[in-house]
Short mmCIF file of C-alpha atoms in Angstrom, two decimals:
data_model
loop_
_atom_site.label_atom_id
_atom_site.label_comp_id
_atom_site.label_asym_id
_atom_site.label_seq_id
_atom_site.Cartn_x
_atom_site.Cartn_y
_atom_site.Cartn_z
CA MET X 1 0.00 0.00 0.00
CA LYS X 2 1.43 3.34 -1.09
CA ILE X 3 0.67 6.35 1.09
CA ASN X 4 1.06 9.88 -0.26
CA ILE X 5 0.16 12.72 2.07
CA PRO X 6 -0.33 15.94 0.07
CA ASN X 7 1.66 19.00 1.14
CA TRP X 8 -1.52 20.97 1.84
CA VAL X 9 -2.50 18.43 4.52
CA ILE X 10 0.92 18.74 6.16
CA ILE X 11 0.77 22.55 5.99
CA LEU X 12 -2.79 22.56 7.38
CA GLY X 13 -1.59 20.36 10.25
CA GLY X 14 1.30 22.75 10.81
CA ALA X 15 -1.07 25.72 10.95
CA GLY X 16 -3.15 23.81 13.49
CA GLN X 17 -0.08 23.18 15.62
CA LEU X 18 0.83 26.87 15.49
CA PHE X 19 -2.74 27.63 16.55
CA THR X 20 -2.47 25.29 19.54
CA ALA X 21 0.78 26.98 20.59
CA ILE X 22 -0.73 30.44 20.29
CA VAL X 23 -3.93 29.64 22.24
CA TYR X 24 -2.14 27.54 24.88
CA PRO X 25 -1.56 30.47 27.29
CA TYR X 26 -5.22 31.55 26.97
CA ILE X 27 -6.45 28.03 27.70
CA ARG X 28 -4.17 27.69 30.73
CA HIS X 29 -5.22 31.05 32.11
CA LYS X 30 -8.88 31.53 31.16
CA VAL X 31 -10.22 27.98 30.85
CA PHE X 32 -8.35 26.10 33.55
CA ASP X 33 -7.19 28.92 35.88
CA TRP X 34 -3.89 27.04 35.81
CA TYR X 35 -1.77 29.69 37.53
CA THR X 36 -3.98 29.65 40.63
CA ASP X 37 -3.35 25.93 40.96
CA VAL X 38 0.37 26.30 40.26
CA LYS X 39 0.69 28.92 43.01
CA GLN X 40 -0.25 26.22 45.53
CA LEU X 41 2.92 24.29 44.70
CA LYS X 42 6.31 24.77 46.33
CA PRO X 43 8.41 27.39 44.49
CA LEU X 44 10.64 24.85 42.74
CA ASN X 45 7.62 22.82 41.60
CA GLN X 46 5.99 26.03 40.36
CA GLU X 47 8.99 26.69 38.14
CA ILE X 48 9.07 23.09 36.91
CA ALA X 49 5.37 23.23 35.98
CA LYS X 50 5.84 26.56 34.16
CA THR X 51 8.92 25.21 32.36
CA TYR X 52 7.05 22.11 31.18
CA GLY X 53 4.23 24.34 29.97
CA ARG X 54 6.72 26.34 27.93
CA TYR X 55 8.21 23.12 26.53
CA ILE X 56 4.78 22.00 25.35
CA GLN X 57 4.07 25.36 23.77
CA GLY X 58 7.52 25.45 22.16
CA LEU X 59 7.21 21.94 20.74
CA ASN X 60 3.78 22.65 19.27
CA PHE X 61 5.11 25.86 17.71
CA SER X 62 8.27 24.18 16.39
CA PHE X 63 6.41 21.21 14.92
CA GLY X 64 4.04 23.64 13.22
CA LEU X 65 6.89 25.65 11.69
CA ILE X 66 8.62 22.51 10.45
CA ALA X 67 5.42 21.33 8.78
CA ILE X 68 4.73 24.68 7.13
CA LEU X 69 8.28 25.47 6.01
CA ILE X 70 9.58 22.07 4.87
CA PRO X 71 6.68 19.70 4.14
CA ASN X 72 8.61 17.93 1.35
CA ASP X 73 11.45 17.13 3.75
CA LEU X 74 8.98 15.50 6.13
CA LYS X 75 7.99 12.97 3.50
CA ASN X 76 11.19 12.30 1.55
CA GLY X 77 11.92 8.92 3.20
CA THR X 78 15.32 9.85 4.64
CA HIS X 79 16.43 8.67 8.06
CA LEU X 80 15.90 12.20 9.38
CA ALA X 81 12.35 12.32 7.95
CA ILE X 82 11.61 8.99 9.65
CA ALA X 83 13.05 10.23 12.93
CA ILE X 84 11.22 13.57 12.90
CA THR X 85 7.85 12.19 11.78
CA GLY X 86 8.24 9.34 14.29
CA LEU X 87 8.95 11.82 17.08
CA ILE X 88 6.03 14.06 16.18
CA ALA X 89 3.67 11.11 15.70
CA ALA X 90 4.66 9.68 19.10
CA TYR X 91 4.15 13.11 20.68
CA TRP X 92 0.60 13.51 19.32
CA VAL X 93 -0.44 9.88 19.77
CA GLY X 94 0.80 10.17 23.35
CA LYS X 95 -1.14 13.42 23.78
CA VAL X 96 -4.34 11.80 22.53
CA ALA X 97 -3.84 8.73 24.73
CA THR X 98 -3.14 10.94 27.76
CA GLN X 99 -6.17 13.09 26.98
CA ILE X 100 -8.42 10.03 26.92
CA ALA X 101 -6.89 8.34 29.96
CA TYR X 102 -6.32 11.24 32.34
CA TYR X 103 -8.25 14.35 31.27
CA PRO X 104 -11.97 13.66 31.55
CA MET X 105 -14.11 16.15 29.66
CA TYR X 106 -16.14 17.09 32.75
CA ASP X 107 -13.16 19.13 33.99
CA ILE X 108 -13.69 21.63 31.20
CA PRO X 109 -15.93 24.54 32.22
CA LYS X 110 -19.42 24.26 30.76
CA LYS X 111 -19.44 27.60 28.93
CA PHE X 112 -20.39 27.17 25.28
CA LEU X 113 -17.04 28.37 23.91
CA PHE X 114 -14.99 26.18 26.26
CA LYS X 115 -17.11 23.08 25.67
CA TRP X 116 -16.98 23.28 21.89
CA GLY X 117 -13.41 24.57 21.95
CA GLY X 118 -12.45 21.44 23.89
CA TYR X 119 -14.04 19.26 21.23
CA GLY X 120 -12.26 21.24 18.52
CA MET X 121 -8.88 20.95 20.23
CA ASN X 122 -9.34 17.21 20.69
CA LEU X 123 -10.19 16.87 17.00
CA LEU X 124 -7.02 18.78 16.15
CA PHE X 125 -4.95 16.49 18.38
CA VAL X 126 -6.41 13.42 16.65
CA LEU X 127 -5.76 15.02 13.25
CA PHE X 128 -2.12 15.64 14.17
CA ALA X 129 -1.71 12.07 15.41
CA ILE X 130 -3.19 10.68 12.19
CA VAL X 131 -1.25 12.95 9.82
CA TYR X 132 2.13 12.29 11.43
CA THR X 133 1.52 8.57 11.84
CA LEU X 134 0.63 8.39 8.15
CA LEU X 135 3.72 10.46 7.30
CA LEU X 136 5.85 8.06 9.32
CA LEU X 137 4.32 5.10 7.48
CA GLN X 138 4.83 6.88 4.16
CA ASN X 139 8.51 7.34 5.01
CA ILE X 140 8.96 3.74 6.13
CA LEU X 141 7.06 2.03 3.30
#
């Protein structure tokens, strides 16, 4: 079976990843009141939590830029393409699995925007997992 992911799908996925990176601070602050919870931690743990949040935001942004700027390089079958698409696929598959296992939807505030925004974000995460898994398979096969 030959898989061929069009560049526009990769670029669309990249734009979605940039979107997740851009809205991440808003979601932490306005939807989950994350900083109030973080303030209850010891100072070192506060900094660790903030650092991990920045890592997540930075990875989402970086993966988005890679997809938008060099989509052909993500599907050229080289060892680097396999490594990068494998990394990004594992990241998003892991995110989806974690979302299902540990983040029940009832924790999202019931406001209309937050409820439907949560569904939209989850759909994006699934899209990213599918696109990068297919890209990985395209590179391997």
